[in-house]
Protein backbone atom coordinates (compact mmCIF):
# COMPACT_ATOMS: atom_id res chain seq x y z
CA UNK A 1 0.00 0.00 0.00
CA UNK A 2 1.37 3.43 -0.84
CA UNK A 3 2.11 6.09 1.78
CA UNK A 4 -0.79 8.38 0.73
CA UNK A 5 -3.28 5.66 1.65
CA UNK A 6 -1.55 4.72 4.87
CA UNK A 7 -1.85 8.11 6.60
CA UNK A 8 -4.98 10.01 7.46
CA UNK A 9 -5.47 13.76 7.49
CA UNK A 10 -5.43 15.59 10.82
CA UNK A 11 -9.05 16.64 10.17
CA UNK A 12 -10.14 13.02 9.64
CA UNK A 13 -8.40 11.94 12.84
CA UNK A 14 -9.73 14.88 14.88
CA UNK A 15 -13.33 14.45 13.74
CA UNK A 16 -13.15 10.68 14.35
CA UNK A 17 -12.02 11.07 17.97
CA UNK A 18 -14.20 14.10 18.76
CA UNK A 19 -17.35 12.41 17.50
CA UNK A 20 -16.42 9.00 18.90
CA UNK A 21 -15.64 10.18 22.42
CA UNK A 22 -18.58 12.60 22.48
CA UNK A 23 -21.03 9.91 21.39
CA UNK A 24 -19.64 7.39 23.88
CA UNK A 25 -20.07 9.99 26.64
CA UNK A 26 -23.62 10.94 25.64
CA UNK A 27 -24.62 7.27 25.28
CA UNK A 28 -23.15 6.34 28.68
CA UNK A 29 -25.01 9.26 30.28
CA UNK A 30 -28.18 8.14 28.48
CA UNK A 31 -27.97 4.55 29.72
CA UNK A 32 -27.09 5.69 33.23
CA UNK A 33 -29.94 8.18 33.53
CA UNK A 34 -32.52 5.74 32.13
CA UNK A 35 -31.50 2.57 33.98
CA UNK A 36 -30.82 4.25 37.32
CA UNK A 37 -33.58 6.87 36.98
CA UNK A 38 -31.31 9.89 37.40
CA UNK A 39 -33.61 12.72 36.32
CA UNK A 40 -31.11 15.58 36.73
CA UNK A 41 -28.96 14.09 33.93
CA UNK A 42 -31.69 14.49 31.27
CA UNK A 43 -31.04 18.21 30.58
CA UNK A 44 -27.28 17.56 30.37
CA UNK A 45 -27.81 14.55 28.08
CA UNK A 46 -30.12 16.53 25.79
CA UNK A 47 -27.85 19.59 25.66
CA UNK A 48 -24.76 17.51 24.87
CA UNK A 49 -26.70 15.55 22.25
CA UNK A 50 -27.76 18.72 20.45
CA UNK A 51 -24.26 20.23 20.69
CA UNK A 52 -22.81 16.97 19.35
CA UNK A 53 -24.51 17.73 16.04
CA UNK A 54 -22.03 20.59 15.54
CA UNK A 55 -19.22 18.07 15.20
CA UNK A 56 -21.27 15.20 13.75
CA UNK A 57 -22.52 17.16 10.73
CA UNK A 58 -19.02 18.21 9.57
CA UNK A 59 -17.82 14.62 10.05
CA UNK A 60 -20.69 13.18 7.99
CA UNK A 61 -20.13 15.76 5.24
CA UNK A 62 -16.36 15.13 5.29
CA UNK A 63 -16.83 11.35 5.18
CA UNK A 64 -19.35 11.53 2.33
CA UNK A 65 -17.07 13.88 0.41
CA UNK A 66 -13.82 11.94 1.00
CA UNK A 67 -15.17 8.40 1.31
CA UNK A 68 -14.04 5.88 3.89
CA UNK A 69 -10.28 5.34 4.31
CA UNK A 70 -8.79 2.45 2.39
CA UNK A 71 -8.11 -0.63 4.53
CA UNK A 72 -4.61 -0.68 6.07
CA UNK A 73 -4.11 -4.21 4.76
CA UNK A 74 -5.82 -6.97 2.78
CA UNK A 75 -8.53 -8.69 4.79
CA UNK A 76 -10.87 -11.58 4.12
CA UNK A 77 -13.99 -10.58 2.20
CA UNK A 78 -16.33 -11.19 5.18
CA UNK A 79 -14.24 -8.89 7.41
CA UNK A 80 -14.25 -6.16 4.78
CA UNK A 81 -18.05 -6.42 4.39
CA UNK A 82 -18.56 -6.33 8.15
CA UNK A 83 -16.28 -3.30 8.37
CA UNK A 84 -18.27 -1.45 5.70
CA UNK A 85 -21.56 -2.23 7.48
CA UNK A 86 -20.19 -1.14 10.87
CA UNK A 87 -18.75 2.10 9.47
CA UNK A 88 -22.06 2.99 7.82
CA UNK A 89 -23.94 2.18 11.04
CA UNK A 90 -21.56 4.44 12.95
CA UNK A 91 -21.89 7.28 10.46
CA UNK A 92 -25.68 7.12 10.17
CA UNK A 93 -26.22 6.26 13.84
CA UNK A 94 -24.23 9.22 15.13
CA UNK A 95 -26.40 11.47 12.99
CA UNK A 96 -29.76 9.76 13.65
CA UNK A 97 -29.38 9.42 17.42
CA UNK A 98 -29.33 13.14 18.31
CA UNK A 99 -31.95 13.95 15.66
CA UNK A 100 -34.33 11.28 17.02
CA UNK A 101 -33.63 12.55 20.54
CA UNK A 102 -34.50 16.10 19.54
CA UNK A 103 -37.73 14.92 17.88
CA UNK A 104 -38.55 12.79 20.93
CA UNK A 105 -37.99 15.62 23.40
CA UNK A 106 -39.39 18.42 21.26
CA UNK A 107 -42.57 16.76 20.04
CA UNK A 108 -43.03 15.03 23.41
CA UNK A 109 -43.49 18.45 25.01
CA UNK A 110 -40.34 18.15 27.15
CA UNK A 111 -38.63 21.01 25.36
CA UNK A 112 -35.04 21.35 24.26
CA UNK A 113 -32.82 23.52 26.39
CA UNK A 114 -29.08 23.87 25.82
CA UNK A 115 -27.60 25.03 29.11
CA UNK A 116 -30.14 27.85 29.47
CA UNK A 117 -30.77 28.56 25.77
CA UNK A 118 -34.27 27.33 24.97
CA UNK A 119 -34.66 25.89 21.45
CA UNK A 120 -38.11 24.38 22.02
CA UNK A 121 -40.27 25.38 24.96
CA UNK A 122 -41.62 22.85 27.40
CA UNK A 123 -45.36 22.20 26.95
CA UNK A 124 -47.06 21.82 30.33
CA UNK A 125 -50.54 22.12 31.70
CA UNK A 126 -50.99 22.01 35.49
CA UNK A 127 -47.49 20.55 35.86
CA UNK A 128 -48.15 17.73 33.37
CA UNK A 129 -46.13 17.54 30.14
CA UNK A 130 -48.33 17.52 27.04
CA UNK A 131 -46.97 16.18 23.75
CA UNK A 132 -47.15 18.51 20.76
CA UNK A 133 -47.60 15.49 18.50
CA UNK A 134 -48.00 12.06 20.10
CA UNK A 135 -47.36 10.10 16.90
CA UNK A 136 -44.01 11.76 16.23
CA UNK A 137 -43.17 11.63 19.95
CA UNK A 138 -43.75 7.86 20.27
CA UNK A 139 -42.04 7.08 16.97
CA UNK A 140 -39.03 9.21 17.86
CA UNK A 141 -38.86 7.75 21.39
CA UNK A 142 -38.84 4.20 20.02
CA UNK A 143 -36.34 5.15 17.29
CA UNK A 144 -34.05 6.86 19.79
CA UNK A 145 -33.90 3.73 21.93
CA UNK A 146 -33.30 1.35 19.03
CA UNK A 147 -30.71 3.59 17.42
CA UNK A 148 -28.89 3.82 20.77
CA UNK A 149 -28.74 0.01 21.05
CA UNK A 150 -27.66 -0.44 17.42
CA UNK A 151 -25.06 2.32 17.69
CA UNK A 152 -23.74 0.79 20.93
CA UNK A 153 -23.36 -2.56 19.18
CA UNK A 154 -21.59 -0.93 16.24
CA UNK A 155 -19.27 0.96 18.62
CA UNK A 156 -18.37 -2.28 20.42
CA UNK A 157 -17.67 -4.02 17.09
CA UNK A 158 -15.61 -1.03 15.95
CA UNK A 159 -13.49 -1.00 19.12
CA UNK A 160 -13.06 -4.79 19.11
CA UNK A 161 -12.10 -4.60 15.43
CA UNK A 162 -9.50 -1.91 16.11
CA UNK A 163 -8.00 -4.00 18.91
CA UNK A 164 -8.03 -7.11 16.68
CA UNK A 165 -6.23 -5.21 13.91
CA UNK A 166 -3.63 -3.96 16.36
CA UNK A 167 -3.04 -7.10 18.44
CA UNK A 168 -3.84 -10.04 16.13
CA UNK A 169 -3.23 -8.65 12.63
CA UNK A 170 -0.53 -6.24 13.83
CA UNK A 171 -1.36 -3.82 11.03
CA UNK A 172 -1.44 -0.01 10.97
CA UNK A 173 -5.20 0.51 11.32
CA UNK A 174 -5.08 1.82 14.89
CA UNK A 175 -1.72 3.57 14.54
CA UNK A 176 -2.87 5.69 11.62
CA UNK A 177 -6.07 6.66 13.47
CA UNK A 178 -3.84 7.75 16.34
CA UNK A 179 -1.93 9.95 13.90
CA UNK A 180 1.37 8.12 13.64
CA UNK A 181 3.34 9.31 10.62
CA UNK A 182 5.48 7.26 8.28
CA UNK A 183 3.61 3.99 8.67
mmCIF file of C-alpha atoms in Angstrom:
data_model
loop_
_atom_site.group_PDB
_atom_site.id
_atom_site.type_symbol
_atom_site.label_atom_id
_atom_site.label_comp_id
_atom_site.label_asym_id
_atom_site.label_seq_id
_atom_site.Cartn_x
_atom_site.Cartn_y
_atom_site.Cartn_z
ATOM 1 C CA UNK A 1 0.000 0.000 0.000
ATOM 2 C CA UNK A 2 1.373 3.432 -0.844
ATOM 3 C CA UNK A 3 2.107 6.091 1.776
ATOM 4 C CA UNK A 4 -0.787 8.379 0.731
ATOM 5 C CA UNK A 5 -3.284 5.665 1.645
ATOM 6 C CA UNK A 6 -1.553 4.721 4.870
ATOM 7 C CA UNK A 7 -1.854 8.111 6.604
ATOM 8 C CA UNK A 8 -4.984 10.013 7.463
ATOM 9 C CA UNK A 9 -5.466 13.760 7.490
ATOM 10 C CA UNK A 10 -5.430 15.593 10.824
ATOM 11 C CA UNK A 11 -9.050 16.638 10.173
ATOM 12 C CA UNK A 12 -10.138 13.019 9.639
ATOM 13 C CA UNK A 13 -8.395 11.936 12.840
ATOM 14 C CA UNK A 14 -9.725 14.880 14.881
ATOM 15 C CA UNK A 15 -13.327 14.446 13.736
ATOM 16 C CA UNK A 16 -13.147 10.682 14.354
ATOM 17 C CA UNK A 17 -12.020 11.066 17.973
ATOM 18 C CA UNK A 18 -14.205 14.097 18.761
ATOM 19 C CA UNK A 19 -17.352 12.410 17.501
ATOM 20 C CA UNK A 20 -16.417 8.995 18.905
ATOM 21 C CA UNK A 21 -15.637 10.181 22.418
ATOM 22 C CA UNK A 22 -18.581 12.598 22.475
ATOM 23 C CA UNK A 23 -21.029 9.907 21.394
ATOM 24 C CA UNK A 24 -19.642 7.390 23.876
ATOM 25 C CA UNK A 25 -20.066 9.985 26.637
ATOM 26 C CA UNK A 26 -23.617 10.939 25.635
ATOM 27 C CA UNK A 27 -24.624 7.271 25.275
ATOM 28 C CA UNK A 28 -23.148 6.342 28.676
ATOM 29 C CA UNK A 29 -25.008 9.258 30.284
ATOM 30 C CA UNK A 30 -28.176 8.139 28.477
ATOM 31 C CA UNK A 31 -27.974 4.551 29.721
ATOM 32 C CA UNK A 32 -27.087 5.685 33.233
ATOM 33 C CA UNK A 33 -29.942 8.182 33.530
ATOM 34 C CA UNK A 34 -32.519 5.737 32.130
ATOM 35 C CA UNK A 35 -31.499 2.571 33.980
ATOM 36 C CA UNK A 36 -30.825 4.254 37.324
ATOM 37 C CA UNK A 37 -33.584 6.873 36.981
ATOM 38 C CA UNK A 38 -31.310 9.890 37.403
ATOM 39 C CA UNK A 39 -33.613 12.717 36.317
ATOM 40 C CA UNK A 40 -31.114 15.582 36.727
ATOM 41 C CA UNK A 41 -28.961 14.091 33.929
ATOM 42 C CA UNK A 42 -31.694 14.490 31.267
ATOM 43 C CA UNK A 43 -31.036 18.210 30.578
ATOM 44 C CA UNK A 44 -27.278 17.560 30.371
ATOM 45 C CA UNK A 45 -27.809 14.553 28.077
ATOM 46 C CA UNK A 46 -30.115 16.531 25.792
ATOM 47 C CA UNK A 47 -27.849 19.591 25.656
ATOM 48 C CA UNK A 48 -24.757 17.509 24.875
ATOM 49 C CA UNK A 49 -26.700 15.545 22.247
ATOM 50 C CA UNK A 50 -27.761 18.724 20.449
ATOM 51 C CA UNK A 51 -24.261 20.226 20.694
ATOM 52 C CA UNK A 52 -22.809 16.971 19.346
ATOM 53 C CA UNK A 53 -24.515 17.731 16.035
ATOM 54 C CA UNK A 54 -22.033 20.589 15.541
ATOM 55 C CA UNK A 55 -19.220 18.067 15.204
ATOM 56 C CA UNK A 56 -21.270 15.199 13.751
ATOM 57 C CA UNK A 57 -22.518 17.156 10.731
ATOM 58 C CA UNK A 58 -19.022 18.208 9.569
ATOM 59 C CA UNK A 59 -17.817 14.618 10.047
ATOM 60 C CA UNK A 60 -20.691 13.182 7.990
ATOM 61 C CA UNK A 61 -20.132 15.762 5.237
ATOM 62 C CA UNK A 62 -16.362 15.132 5.290
ATOM 63 C CA UNK A 63 -16.832 11.348 5.176
ATOM 64 C CA UNK A 64 -19.353 11.528 2.326
ATOM 65 C CA UNK A 65 -17.067 13.882 0.412
ATOM 66 C CA UNK A 66 -13.823 11.944 1.001
ATOM 67 C CA UNK A 67 -15.175 8.396 1.315
ATOM 68 C CA UNK A 68 -14.037 5.875 3.886
ATOM 69 C CA UNK A 69 -10.283 5.341 4.308
ATOM 70 C CA UNK A 70 -8.795 2.447 2.387
ATOM 71 C CA UNK A 71 -8.108 -0.632 4.533
ATOM 72 C CA UNK A 72 -4.614 -0.680 6.066
ATOM 73 C CA UNK A 73 -4.106 -4.212 4.764
ATOM 74 C CA UNK A 74 -5.823 -6.972 2.784
ATOM 75 C CA UNK A 75 -8.530 -8.686 4.790
ATOM 76 C CA UNK A 76 -10.870 -11.583 4.121
ATOM 77 C CA UNK A 77 -13.987 -10.581 2.201
ATOM 78 C CA UNK A 78 -16.333 -11.187 5.178
ATOM 79 C CA UNK A 79 -14.237 -8.894 7.411
ATOM 80 C CA UNK A 80 -14.253 -6.165 4.783
ATOM 81 C CA UNK A 81 -18.049 -6.416 4.388
ATOM 82 C CA UNK A 82 -18.559 -6.329 8.151
ATOM 83 C CA UNK A 83 -16.276 -3.296 8.365
ATOM 84 C CA UNK A 84 -18.266 -1.452 5.697
ATOM 85 C CA UNK A 85 -21.555 -2.227 7.482
ATOM 86 C CA UNK A 86 -20.194 -1.138 10.870
ATOM 87 C CA UNK A 87 -18.747 2.105 9.467
ATOM 88 C CA UNK A 88 -22.059 2.989 7.819
ATOM 89 C CA UNK A 89 -23.942 2.183 11.043
ATOM 90 C CA UNK A 90 -21.563 4.443 12.954
ATOM 91 C CA UNK A 91 -21.892 7.279 10.459
ATOM 92 C CA UNK A 92 -25.677 7.124 10.168
ATOM 93 C CA UNK A 93 -26.221 6.263 13.836
ATOM 94 C CA UNK A 94 -24.232 9.223 15.127
ATOM 95 C CA UNK A 95 -26.404 11.472 12.990
ATOM 96 C CA UNK A 96 -29.756 9.759 13.646
ATOM 97 C CA UNK A 97 -29.377 9.417 17.425
ATOM 98 C CA UNK A 98 -29.330 13.143 18.307
ATOM 99 C CA UNK A 99 -31.948 13.954 15.663
ATOM 100 C CA UNK A 100 -34.327 11.284 17.016
ATOM 101 C CA UNK A 101 -33.630 12.553 20.543
ATOM 102 C CA UNK A 102 -34.504 16.095 19.538
ATOM 103 C CA UNK A 103 -37.730 14.919 17.876
ATOM 104 C CA UNK A 104 -38.551 12.789 20.935
ATOM 105 C CA UNK A 105 -37.993 15.620 23.404
ATOM 106 C CA UNK A 106 -39.389 18.422 21.261
ATOM 107 C CA UNK A 107 -42.574 16.758 20.037
ATOM 108 C CA UNK A 108 -43.028 15.031 23.407
ATOM 109 C CA UNK A 109 -43.492 18.445 25.011
ATOM 110 C CA UNK A 110 -40.345 18.149 27.151
ATOM 111 C CA UNK A 111 -38.633 21.007 25.359
ATOM 112 C CA UNK A 112 -35.044 21.348 24.261
ATOM 113 C CA UNK A 113 -32.819 23.521 26.387
ATOM 114 C CA UNK A 114 -29.079 23.874 25.819
ATOM 115 C CA UNK A 115 -27.605 25.031 29.107
ATOM 116 C CA UNK A 116 -30.138 27.849 29.473
ATOM 117 C CA UNK A 117 -30.772 28.559 25.771
ATOM 118 C CA UNK A 118 -34.270 27.329 24.969
ATOM 119 C CA UNK A 119 -34.662 25.891 21.453
ATOM 120 C CA UNK A 120 -38.113 24.376 22.022
ATOM 121 C CA UNK A 121 -40.275 25.381 24.959
ATOM 122 C CA UNK A 122 -41.623 22.850 27.396
ATOM 123 C CA UNK A 123 -45.358 22.198 26.948
ATOM 124 C CA UNK A 124 -47.057 21.824 30.332
ATOM 125 C CA UNK A 125 -50.539 22.119 31.699
ATOM 126 C CA UNK A 126 -50.989 22.008 35.487
ATOM 127 C CA UNK A 127 -47.486 20.547 35.860
ATOM 128 C CA UNK A 128 -48.146 17.725 33.367
ATOM 129 C CA UNK A 129 -46.127 17.535 30.144
ATOM 130 C CA UNK A 130 -48.333 17.517 27.038
ATOM 131 C CA UNK A 131 -46.965 16.181 23.745
ATOM 132 C CA UNK A 132 -47.152 18.510 20.760
ATOM 133 C CA UNK A 133 -47.599 15.488 18.496
ATOM 134 C CA UNK A 134 -47.996 12.058 20.098
ATOM 135 C CA UNK A 135 -47.364 10.101 16.902
ATOM 136 C CA UNK A 136 -44.010 11.756 16.233
ATOM 137 C CA UNK A 137 -43.169 11.629 19.950
ATOM 138 C CA UNK A 138 -43.753 7.859 20.274
ATOM 139 C CA UNK A 139 -42.043 7.083 16.967
ATOM 140 C CA UNK A 140 -39.027 9.214 17.862
ATOM 141 C CA UNK A 141 -38.863 7.749 21.386
ATOM 142 C CA UNK A 142 -38.838 4.199 20.020
ATOM 143 C CA UNK A 143 -36.343 5.145 17.286
ATOM 144 C CA UNK A 144 -34.054 6.863 19.786
ATOM 145 C CA UNK A 145 -33.904 3.727 21.929
ATOM 146 C CA UNK A 146 -33.301 1.348 19.033
ATOM 147 C CA UNK A 147 -30.714 3.594 17.419
ATOM 148 C CA UNK A 148 -28.887 3.822 20.770
ATOM 149 C CA UNK A 149 -28.743 0.011 21.049
ATOM 150 C CA UNK A 150 -27.664 -0.444 17.423
ATOM 151 C CA UNK A 151 -25.059 2.316 17.694
ATOM 152 C CA UNK A 152 -23.743 0.793 20.926
ATOM 153 C CA UNK A 153 -23.358 -2.564 19.179
ATOM 154 C CA UNK A 154 -21.591 -0.926 16.241
ATOM 155 C CA UNK A 155 -19.274 0.957 18.624
ATOM 156 C CA UNK A 156 -18.372 -2.277 20.417
ATOM 157 C CA UNK A 157 -17.673 -4.023 17.093
ATOM 158 C CA UNK A 158 -15.606 -1.031 15.951
ATOM 159 C CA UNK A 159 -13.490 -1.003 19.116
ATOM 160 C CA UNK A 160 -13.061 -4.788 19.108
ATOM 161 C CA UNK A 161 -12.104 -4.603 15.428
ATOM 162 C CA UNK A 162 -9.499 -1.911 16.105
ATOM 163 C CA UNK A 163 -7.998 -3.996 18.910
ATOM 164 C CA UNK A 164 -8.031 -7.105 16.681
ATOM 165 C CA UNK A 165 -6.227 -5.211 13.911
ATOM 166 C CA UNK A 166 -3.629 -3.960 16.360
ATOM 167 C CA UNK A 167 -3.042 -7.102 18.443
ATOM 168 C CA UNK A 168 -3.845 -10.037 16.132
ATOM 169 C CA UNK A 169 -3.231 -8.652 12.626
ATOM 170 C CA UNK A 170 -0.527 -6.240 13.828
ATOM 171 C CA UNK A 171 -1.357 -3.818 11.032
ATOM 172 C CA UNK A 172 -1.437 -0.010 10.972
ATOM 173 C CA UNK A 173 -5.196 0.512 11.317
ATOM 174 C CA UNK A 174 -5.082 1.824 14.894
ATOM 175 C CA UNK A 175 -1.717 3.573 14.540
ATOM 176 C CA UNK A 176 -2.867 5.687 11.616
ATOM 177 C CA UNK A 177 -6.071 6.662 13.471
ATOM 178 C CA UNK A 178 -3.842 7.751 16.342
ATOM 179 C CA UNK A 179 -1.928 9.953 13.902
ATOM 180 C CA UNK A 180 1.371 8.118 13.644
ATOM 181 C CA UNK A 181 3.344 9.315 10.624
ATOM 182 C CA UNK A 182 5.481 7.257 8.280
ATOM 183 C CA UNK A 183 3.615 3.995 8.668
#
